[in-house]
């Protein structure tokens, strides 16, 4: 058995209390004898949602020895609301205890620097490993098996049921619905994300006409009553249906990492794109649609002769061409942030909503993590920002677009006058951006996590809009006001403790230890990648950019006293045993945004743990 660093795990403390425990408070003493994995997450974060899905199989396989504890650590102000955390736990079917830590108390005790971060605690209460980002389920599974054997032999392993208590189920026709489209014959088709299905409603938005999908999570094509989805979100009507295409609607089947097609006449469901596997760095970015991996497609729109995809999981826009049955990247580099310019160089951050301008000359994008509204010009193939400044600034402020603030918007809808309605999700509001005047206003408040909207109808009802109130599990019809709603302006920045760093040279160390039985395999090229940048860019005077080593010497500009270091790391590990003919490989990756303050008393070394333990601390 390999020796490990042993650090006593700090206690679990959170002002919001515990969820999924039947009202009981938990402590590490209560969990003694169990292997514990702390999952530091926040519900806005797509990488955190990926990790929730990665952990499901591990959780089931070791249910009598392993307890996963979600530690919810908010980024946005809305995520610090207790009811929002309750809703998120139900929305994403989290089946383990969750500590609501709105003030980041436990986050600070464990020196966490990124969402998601996983910390493994052994049955005696010691931290034995830390992992940041995605792709670590295999490594943690191997470690859990080691810990089971070690502590079974020592007599310190306690088998039996864990402390999870299931909450009461949500009743109603809808459960955390995502997006909706108005159907050509009237009525609406809604992505019923929490019920893993689609629901067709009559014109009143309340009467259920039919359901497409069995309601069970899965990935199955076929008849309406047999097909299975997994948290579907975006929907788009496609041109050319009935003329050789056996589907009328394209569905972003988010957790299946796929696009599905639905024939409205028959209810038949088919798979158009995706393999069911999540895209990872170095995977194909174009090719036959059902042979290329996708990553959490969140919305779809028919634009420029193709189905465009808001690929939230890779911070990109992709497209699906039904004529050639292929997919390809259209915009974005996979780096997370807000950078305009040529599509191939632009940065997005969880694009989650799409809408096409009436004249077809713009594709509007709700870029949720930058709290921004962006747009793509099909003529120049360039990306522009209409509202928003970056990853760390958000709020509710109307006025000129360059000063206006949103909070994690998930949807955009083009209104009859050409302006754009924004589902400003974490502000519980419907906002409006007018590209003619450059002004942002508020159309409605007191919505509950609106995730999208659709114009009610043409003609007499063109001034009405149907909003998907996701956390109220319903469609809400609103008449567009002639005047904006007045709201008190609020501006926020992400509240995380800044790391004090020394001026001059800063050594950046990304710590990565391959899982047991694996090694870095550079047979076909470098197995690691490191990309470093900063906000403001002037913070780093030397050392920014991409390279393969996981250690980097950065020179900080002494004139810039604070900012954010953006660090993106990837490492690939493969089976080390040369006797294995076809070794299994795993990709581990994470993006950090580390607030820093430059001070003479600061550290000259910044360690970010991708996997393992930092032995130098």
XYZ file of C-alpha atoms in Angstrom:
617
model
C 0.000 0.000 0.000
C 1.464 3.345 -1.042
C 2.123 5.807 1.786
C 0.020 8.957 1.782
C 0.161 12.380 3.359
C -2.254 12.536 6.302
C -3.865 15.857 7.137
C -6.679 16.048 9.686
C -9.888 17.109 7.916
C -11.450 20.372 9.179
C -15.021 20.251 10.448
C -17.938 20.843 8.047
C -19.607 24.175 8.781
C -22.215 26.046 6.744
C -24.687 28.738 7.787
C -27.367 27.351 5.470
C -27.452 23.971 7.205
C -27.917 20.487 5.793
C -30.111 19.104 3.014
C -30.995 15.490 2.199
C -30.485 14.356 5.810
C -34.063 14.430 7.071
C -33.324 17.559 9.080
C -30.319 16.069 10.912
C -27.047 17.992 11.356
C -23.939 16.044 10.344
C -20.362 16.249 11.596
C -17.188 14.458 10.595
C -17.489 12.461 13.822
C -20.850 11.145 12.581
C -19.109 10.020 9.385
C -16.135 8.366 11.108
C -15.619 4.865 9.730
C -16.846 5.888 6.273
C -14.814 7.018 3.289
C -15.981 10.564 2.616
C -15.730 12.532 -0.620
C -16.445 16.240 -0.288
C -17.733 17.706 -3.551
C -17.286 21.497 -3.508
C -19.758 22.703 -6.122
C -22.005 25.552 -7.133
C -25.086 25.014 -9.239
C -24.270 27.573 -11.958
C -21.109 25.662 -12.903
C -21.377 23.241 -15.836
C -18.210 21.428 -14.747
C -19.823 20.864 -11.344
C -22.863 19.345 -13.042
C -20.584 17.063 -15.050
C -18.957 15.887 -11.808
C -22.363 15.177 -10.243
C -22.994 12.790 -13.117
C -19.501 11.282 -12.883
C -20.065 10.506 -9.208
C -23.418 8.727 -9.611
C -21.891 5.376 -10.608
C -19.186 5.613 -7.929
C -21.805 6.445 -5.314
C -23.899 3.419 -6.238
C -20.959 0.999 -6.432
C -19.717 1.847 -2.907
C -22.974 2.780 -1.210
C -22.206 0.872 2.029
C -18.708 2.324 2.554
C -18.673 5.711 0.798
C -20.503 8.910 1.703
C -20.418 11.769 -0.770
C -21.124 15.152 0.795
C -21.873 18.079 -1.452
C -20.551 21.366 -0.072
C -22.424 24.091 -1.910
C -20.156 27.141 -2.222
C -21.814 29.984 -4.165
C -20.334 32.134 -6.911
C -23.376 34.336 -7.617
C -25.463 36.217 -5.036
C -28.536 34.182 -5.993
C -26.698 30.947 -5.213
C -26.310 32.067 -1.604
C -30.104 31.946 -1.173
C -31.037 28.802 0.736
C -34.186 28.100 -1.297
C -32.129 28.306 -4.502
C -29.850 25.571 -3.159
C -32.887 23.477 -2.188
C -34.207 23.873 -5.733
C -30.846 22.978 -7.284
C -30.515 19.800 -5.226
C -33.953 18.711 -6.450
C -33.344 19.896 -10.028
C -30.155 17.872 -10.462
C -31.347 14.829 -8.498
C -28.522 15.011 -5.978
C -28.790 11.831 -3.899
C -26.380 12.546 -1.068
C -26.195 14.988 1.856
C -25.499 18.611 0.930
C -24.079 21.297 3.219
C -25.254 24.800 2.289
C -22.187 27.017 2.895
C -23.243 30.500 1.692
C -20.342 32.294 3.383
C -17.682 29.854 2.063
C -16.624 28.886 5.597
C -15.788 25.261 4.766
C -14.389 26.294 1.365
C -11.832 28.475 3.188
C -10.997 25.793 5.774
C -10.094 23.360 2.997
C -8.235 26.071 0.982
C -10.357 25.328 -2.079
C -9.585 27.462 -5.137
C -11.942 26.205 -7.837
C -15.324 24.722 -8.650
C -15.522 21.754 -8.689
C -13.024 20.391 -6.165
C -13.190 16.895 -4.679
C -11.531 16.072 -1.336
C -11.189 12.465 -0.138
C -11.248 11.798 3.633
C -10.338 8.366 5.003
C -12.369 6.509 7.682
C -10.133 7.922 10.421
C -10.871 11.510 9.429
C -7.730 12.413 7.458
C -7.573 14.120 4.061
C -5.755 11.783 1.683
C -6.357 13.324 -1.761
C -7.668 16.388 -3.548
C -8.838 16.686 -7.150
C -9.923 19.794 -9.046
C -12.074 19.740 -12.167
C -13.529 16.858 -14.137
C -12.421 13.378 -15.127
C -11.348 12.064 -11.715
C -14.046 9.446 -11.043
C -11.760 6.586 -12.133
C -8.925 7.778 -9.874
C -11.226 8.272 -6.901
C -12.794 4.862 -7.503
C -9.350 3.222 -7.371
C -8.494 5.137 -4.183
C -11.788 4.178 -2.557
C -11.074 0.501 -3.275
C -7.610 0.871 -1.684
C -9.050 2.600 1.367
C -11.723 -0.086 1.733
C -9.084 -2.836 1.814
C -6.725 -0.903 4.106
C -9.328 0.071 6.684
C -11.161 -3.267 6.559
C -7.880 -4.841 7.616
C -7.348 -2.231 10.356
C -10.909 -2.576 11.633
C -11.615 1.122 11.059
C -14.115 0.720 8.191
C -17.821 0.934 9.054
C -20.196 -0.608 6.533
C -23.909 0.140 6.288
C -26.342 2.752 5.058
C -25.241 6.347 4.828
C -27.045 9.449 6.148
C -28.899 10.323 2.901
C -32.651 10.903 3.247
C -34.629 11.515 0.052
C -36.664 14.760 -0.106
C -40.327 14.907 -1.010
C -40.861 14.717 -4.806
C -42.080 17.731 -6.805
C -45.686 17.280 -7.965
C -47.120 18.691 -11.206
C -46.996 18.404 -14.980
C -43.591 20.113 -15.145
C -40.440 19.797 -13.060
C -37.752 22.439 -13.600
C -38.615 22.987 -17.284
C -35.853 24.328 -19.549
C -36.872 25.884 -22.883
C -40.025 26.030 -25.007
C -41.005 26.619 -28.643
C -44.293 27.694 -30.120
C -45.632 25.023 -32.477
C -46.796 25.875 -36.019
C -50.288 24.573 -35.310
C -50.595 26.411 -32.006
C -49.619 25.513 -28.468
C -46.154 24.956 -27.042
C -43.584 22.194 -26.781
C -41.648 22.336 -23.504
C -38.458 20.595 -22.425
C -39.529 19.093 -19.099
C -35.959 18.732 -17.879
C -36.704 17.351 -14.409
C -38.982 14.663 -15.833
C -36.538 13.787 -18.655
C -39.182 14.294 -21.299
C -41.016 16.796 -23.532
C -44.535 18.064 -22.924
C -46.894 19.529 -25.505
C -49.328 22.112 -24.097
C -52.416 23.621 -25.643
C -52.630 27.347 -26.366
C -53.444 28.150 -22.719
C -50.037 26.834 -21.629
C -51.672 24.672 -18.962
C -53.587 21.873 -20.689
C -51.319 18.905 -21.426
C -51.873 17.511 -24.927
C -49.282 14.739 -24.785
C -45.920 13.750 -23.351
C -42.946 12.598 -25.439
C -40.595 10.431 -23.442
C -41.146 7.792 -20.784
C -40.118 10.111 -17.945
C -37.196 7.875 -16.977
C -33.621 9.139 -17.357
C -31.917 7.347 -20.248
C -30.792 7.440 -23.871
C -33.304 5.508 -25.972
C -34.822 6.250 -29.372
C -38.240 5.097 -30.544
C -41.911 5.773 -29.923
C -43.024 8.675 -27.766
C -43.918 6.457 -24.823
C -40.634 4.502 -24.975
C -38.026 7.168 -25.754
C -35.749 8.399 -22.989
C -33.961 11.706 -22.482
C -31.654 13.037 -19.756
C -32.402 16.595 -18.638
C -33.286 18.005 -22.088
C -33.050 21.789 -22.422
C -33.138 23.610 -25.775
C -35.650 23.099 -28.598
C -35.692 24.392 -32.178
C -38.053 24.012 -35.107
C -36.088 23.102 -38.233
C -36.588 24.078 -41.839
C -37.226 21.355 -44.398
C -39.142 19.005 -42.115
C -41.317 16.672 -44.129
C -39.054 17.001 -47.164
C -36.823 14.056 -46.483
C -36.204 14.834 -42.802
C -38.163 12.608 -40.430
C -38.177 15.192 -37.641
C -39.604 18.677 -37.055
C -37.877 19.596 -33.793
C -34.261 19.322 -32.632
C -33.717 18.800 -28.896
C -30.566 19.608 -26.922
C -30.470 16.459 -24.783
C -28.052 17.988 -22.333
C -26.879 15.246 -19.970
C -26.835 12.669 -22.787
C -24.448 15.008 -24.666
C -26.579 14.558 -27.768
C -29.007 16.152 -30.204
C -32.287 14.319 -30.684
C -34.904 14.723 -33.403
C -38.666 14.573 -32.804
C -41.328 13.894 -35.422
C -44.325 15.917 -34.270
C -46.809 13.849 -36.284
C -45.797 10.516 -34.760
C -43.853 11.454 -31.619
C -40.965 9.299 -32.845
C -37.555 10.219 -31.358
C -34.219 9.665 -33.090
C -30.599 10.560 -32.340
C -29.115 13.148 -34.709
C -25.714 13.892 -33.168
C -23.511 12.790 -30.321
C -22.378 9.433 -28.956
C -23.655 9.732 -25.399
C -20.085 10.323 -24.250
C -18.797 13.699 -23.061
C -16.296 15.567 -25.248
C -12.784 15.916 -23.800
C -9.727 17.860 -24.913
C -8.130 16.285 -28.017
C -11.438 14.701 -29.073
C -12.676 15.298 -32.612
C -14.217 18.723 -33.284
C -15.901 17.847 -36.570
C -17.070 14.832 -38.510
C -19.998 12.435 -38.859
C -22.598 13.647 -36.392
C -23.173 10.396 -34.504
C -19.453 9.646 -34.229
C -18.344 12.901 -32.569
C -18.679 13.459 -28.811
C -20.558 16.543 -27.602
C -20.566 18.222 -24.181
C -23.736 19.467 -22.480
C -25.535 21.096 -25.411
C -27.857 23.599 -23.712
C -29.754 25.249 -26.552
C -30.244 24.992 -30.322
C -31.369 27.370 -33.074
C -31.840 27.172 -36.852
C -29.368 29.760 -38.184
C -27.516 30.273 -41.447
C -28.835 27.000 -42.910
C -27.772 24.788 -39.988
C -28.695 23.926 -36.423
C -26.419 25.954 -34.162
C -25.650 24.544 -30.721
C -24.839 26.373 -27.491
C -22.238 23.871 -26.259
C -22.138 24.894 -22.616
C -19.748 22.133 -21.593
C -16.927 23.330 -23.848
C -17.718 27.080 -23.843
C -18.263 27.037 -27.597
C -20.834 27.243 -30.375
C -21.081 24.219 -32.681
C -23.368 23.419 -35.595
C -25.144 20.400 -37.005
C -25.683 20.265 -40.776
C -28.643 17.979 -41.531
C -27.791 17.883 -45.249
C -24.335 16.388 -44.675
C -25.161 14.809 -41.293
C -22.036 16.350 -39.759
C -21.106 18.551 -36.794
C -18.348 21.110 -36.381
C -17.133 23.909 -34.107
C -18.297 27.358 -35.209
C -16.927 29.635 -32.486
C -14.914 29.482 -29.283
C -11.607 27.994 -28.179
C -12.819 25.991 -25.102
C -11.204 28.646 -22.884
C -13.708 30.180 -20.469
C -14.099 33.947 -20.486
C -15.296 36.923 -22.477
C -13.167 37.657 -25.550
C -14.637 39.069 -28.763
C -13.253 38.953 -32.285
C -12.895 36.254 -34.956
C -15.048 33.264 -34.072
C -12.088 30.887 -33.916
C -10.406 33.097 -31.292
C -13.418 34.149 -29.206
C -13.990 32.978 -25.637
C -17.387 32.093 -24.201
C -18.451 30.929 -20.743
C -21.289 28.408 -20.732
C -23.386 29.705 -23.615
C -26.899 28.627 -22.647
C -29.420 30.406 -24.878
C -29.715 31.163 -28.605
C -32.089 33.288 -30.688
C -31.981 34.431 -34.305
C -32.671 38.040 -35.315
C -35.754 38.473 -37.504
C -33.599 39.390 -40.521
C -31.317 36.398 -39.913
C -28.247 38.621 -39.649
C -27.407 37.968 -36.011
C -27.365 34.991 -33.688
C -27.956 36.208 -30.149
C -26.260 34.260 -27.352
C -26.974 34.210 -23.614
C -23.471 33.660 -22.223
C -24.420 32.703 -18.696
C -21.184 32.618 -16.677
C -20.086 36.046 -17.931
C -23.621 37.387 -17.319
C -23.512 38.610 -20.907
C -25.491 38.873 -24.116
C -23.266 38.206 -27.131
C -23.943 37.945 -30.861
C -22.430 36.314 -33.931
C -22.324 37.963 -37.363
C -22.643 35.242 -40.051
C -21.139 37.525 -42.688
C -17.867 38.317 -40.908
C -17.983 35.283 -38.594
C -17.064 37.524 -35.687
C -18.306 37.539 -32.090
C -19.444 40.730 -30.349
C -20.648 41.576 -26.836
C -23.774 43.667 -26.339
C -24.058 43.474 -22.524
C -21.578 42.161 -19.972
C -17.976 42.614 -18.886
C -16.630 39.244 -17.731
C -16.698 36.321 -15.347
C -16.698 38.225 -12.077
C -19.060 41.189 -12.498
C -22.835 40.834 -12.332
C -25.913 42.477 -10.862
C -29.215 44.100 -11.820
C -28.633 47.483 -13.396
C -30.511 49.068 -16.307
C -29.352 51.807 -18.664
C -26.637 51.996 -21.295
C -25.516 48.531 -22.343
C -21.865 49.152 -21.503
C -22.850 49.839 -17.871
C -25.835 47.480 -17.513
C -25.564 44.282 -15.466
C -27.244 40.864 -15.635
C -26.897 37.810 -13.372
C -26.387 34.441 -15.095
C -28.926 34.721 -17.949
C -29.970 31.433 -19.551
C -32.222 32.549 -22.413
C -32.692 35.103 -25.183
C -35.811 35.709 -27.292
C -36.230 38.091 -30.229
C -39.302 40.304 -29.805
C -41.513 41.564 -32.657
C -39.832 45.005 -32.611
C -36.363 43.454 -33.059
C -35.242 43.937 -29.473
C -34.071 41.005 -27.360
C -35.797 39.713 -24.245
C -33.313 38.181 -21.803
C -34.260 35.526 -19.263
C -32.141 37.038 -16.474
C -32.248 33.851 -14.463
C -30.541 34.667 -11.180
C -32.207 38.091 -10.985
C -35.639 36.403 -11.357
C -36.399 38.926 -14.094
C -37.146 39.403 -17.762
C -34.864 42.073 -19.194
C -34.789 43.768 -22.610
C -31.859 44.894 -24.760
C -32.648 47.286 -27.618
C -29.881 47.150 -30.245
C -31.181 50.380 -31.817
C -30.736 52.495 -28.684
C -28.144 50.402 -26.854
C -30.307 50.474 -23.720
C -31.142 47.728 -21.243
C -34.418 47.796 -19.301
C -36.471 45.506 -17.082
C -39.756 44.119 -18.395
C -40.848 42.014 -15.419
C -39.666 40.914 -11.988
C -40.867 38.358 -9.419
C -40.265 35.467 -11.782
C -38.506 32.422 -10.353
C -35.339 31.408 -12.214
C -36.694 32.073 -15.718
C -34.772 29.867 -18.147
C -36.253 30.955 -21.487
C -39.236 32.530 -23.213
C -41.126 32.480 -26.483
C -43.388 35.043 -28.140
C -46.963 33.903 -27.549
C -48.362 34.328 -31.063
C -48.561 36.501 -34.121
C -51.264 39.117 -34.630
C -53.304 40.212 -31.629
C -51.068 38.414 -29.151
C -47.735 39.601 -30.532
C -47.320 41.785 -27.425
C -47.457 38.713 -25.170
C -44.600 36.479 -24.159
C -44.612 33.095 -22.455
C -41.825 32.763 -19.872
C -40.543 29.455 -18.531
C -40.399 29.912 -14.764
C -38.162 26.958 -14.126
C -38.121 27.014 -10.315
C -41.922 27.470 -10.205
C -42.372 24.565 -12.625
C -44.702 26.446 -14.945
C -45.231 28.618 -18.002
C -46.211 32.218 -17.270
C -47.888 34.414 -19.877
C -46.983 38.117 -19.675
C -48.136 41.118 -21.624
C -45.106 43.134 -22.650
C -45.309 46.474 -20.843
C -45.197 49.749 -22.731
C -42.850 51.117 -20.082
C -40.011 49.399 -18.268
C -40.303 48.300 -14.649
C -38.268 50.417 -12.270
C -35.797 48.455 -10.125
C -33.143 49.503 -7.647
C -29.733 49.049 -9.241
C -27.349 46.504 -7.712
C -23.817 45.580 -8.727
C -21.819 42.620 -7.401
C -18.490 40.877 -7.779
C -17.778 37.261 -6.984
C -16.799 37.160 -3.313
C -13.849 34.834 -2.887
C -10.805 35.468 -0.708
C -7.853 36.806 -2.701
C -4.530 34.972 -2.511
C -1.717 37.277 -1.470
C 1.253 36.880 -3.825
C 4.649 38.540 -3.785
C 5.644 41.019 -6.505
C 8.162 39.918 -9.110
C 8.484 36.234 -9.953
C 5.630 33.910 -8.997
C 6.092 30.170 -9.422
C 2.872 28.552 -10.573
C 2.720 24.822 -9.799
C -0.159 22.672 -11.025
C 0.108 19.523 -8.927
C -0.834 16.307 -10.691
C -0.259 12.761 -9.454
C -1.493 10.029 -11.827
C -4.007 7.584 -10.322
C -2.738 4.313 -8.909
C -1.648 2.020 -11.742
C -1.437 4.827 -14.274
C 1.302 7.105 -15.601
C 1.688 10.138 -17.836
C 1.974 8.614 -21.292
C 3.793 10.789 -23.810
C 4.151 8.125 -26.501
C 2.221 10.240 -28.978
C 3.126 13.687 -27.663
C 2.834 15.786 -24.494
C 0.416 14.443 -21.904
C -0.083 17.794 -20.183
C -1.121 21.310 -21.166
C -1.122 24.600 -19.274
C -2.681 27.881 -20.412
C -2.240 31.028 -18.300
C -3.725 34.513 -18.700
C -4.951 37.271 -16.404
C -7.492 40.013 -15.825
C -6.313 42.660 -16.367
C -3.867 41.337 -18.986
C -1.200 43.724 -17.671
C -1.001 41.757 -14.391
C 1.361 39.244 -16.054
C 4.279 40.928 -17.770
C 5.949 37.608 -18.703
C 4.935 33.944 -18.642
C 1.386 34.057 -20.004
C 0.255 31.799 -22.835
C 0.181 28.067 -23.572
C 2.826 25.392 -22.997
C 3.037 21.750 -21.989
C 4.753 21.923 -18.583
C 2.673 22.121 -15.408
C 5.140 24.497 -13.733
C 5.452 28.080 -14.935
C 7.459 31.112 -13.820
C 5.265 34.205 -14.016
C 6.506 37.771 -13.770
C 3.947 40.087 -12.184
C 3.839 43.754 -13.029
C 4.546 45.718 -9.799
C 2.222 48.498 -10.980
C -0.821 46.165 -10.933
C -1.779 45.426 -7.340
C -4.698 43.035 -7.826
C -6.408 40.939 -10.475
C -7.374 37.398 -11.440
C -5.099 34.658 -12.743
C -6.848 32.394 -15.273
C -5.259 28.957 -15.330
C -6.395 26.055 -17.519
C -4.681 22.682 -17.045
C -5.083 19.275 -18.650
C -3.304 15.986 -17.956
C -3.831 12.593 -19.582
C -2.878 9.390 -17.741
C -2.852 5.823 -19.066
C -2.412 2.301 -17.639
C 1.240 1.856 -16.628
C 1.463 -1.936 -16.969
C 3.279 -2.659 -20.277
C 1.527 -6.046 -20.441
C -1.819 -4.348 -21.103
C -2.274 -4.454 -24.866
C -4.901 -1.709 -25.047
C -4.284 0.633 -22.088
C -7.116 2.722 -20.708
C -6.494 6.460 -20.612
C -8.215 9.227 -18.664
C -8.237 12.990 -19.174
C -8.197 15.289 -16.140
C -8.855 18.991 -16.663
C -9.746 22.136 -14.754
C -10.004 25.898 -15.198
C -9.159 28.143 -12.241
C -9.897 31.826 -11.794
C -7.734 32.803 -8.828
C -8.193 36.316 -7.379
C -4.787 37.602 -6.284
C -3.516 40.627 -4.367
C 0.116 41.645 -4.856
C 1.806 42.441 -1.549
C 5.289 42.219 -0.083
C 4.085 39.674 2.469
C 2.638 37.418 -0.214
C 3.757 33.958 -1.316
C 6.226 33.424 -4.165
C 4.654 30.063 -5.041
C 1.044 29.362 -6.036
C 0.082 25.694 -6.012
C -3.102 24.504 -7.700
C -3.941 20.836 -7.151
C -5.315 19.095 -10.232
C -4.994 15.667 -8.587
C -3.145 14.367 -5.533
C -1.703 16.327 -2.605
C 0.706 19.270 -2.564
C 3.631 17.805 -0.634
C 5.348 21.217 -0.376
C 2.602 22.716 1.788
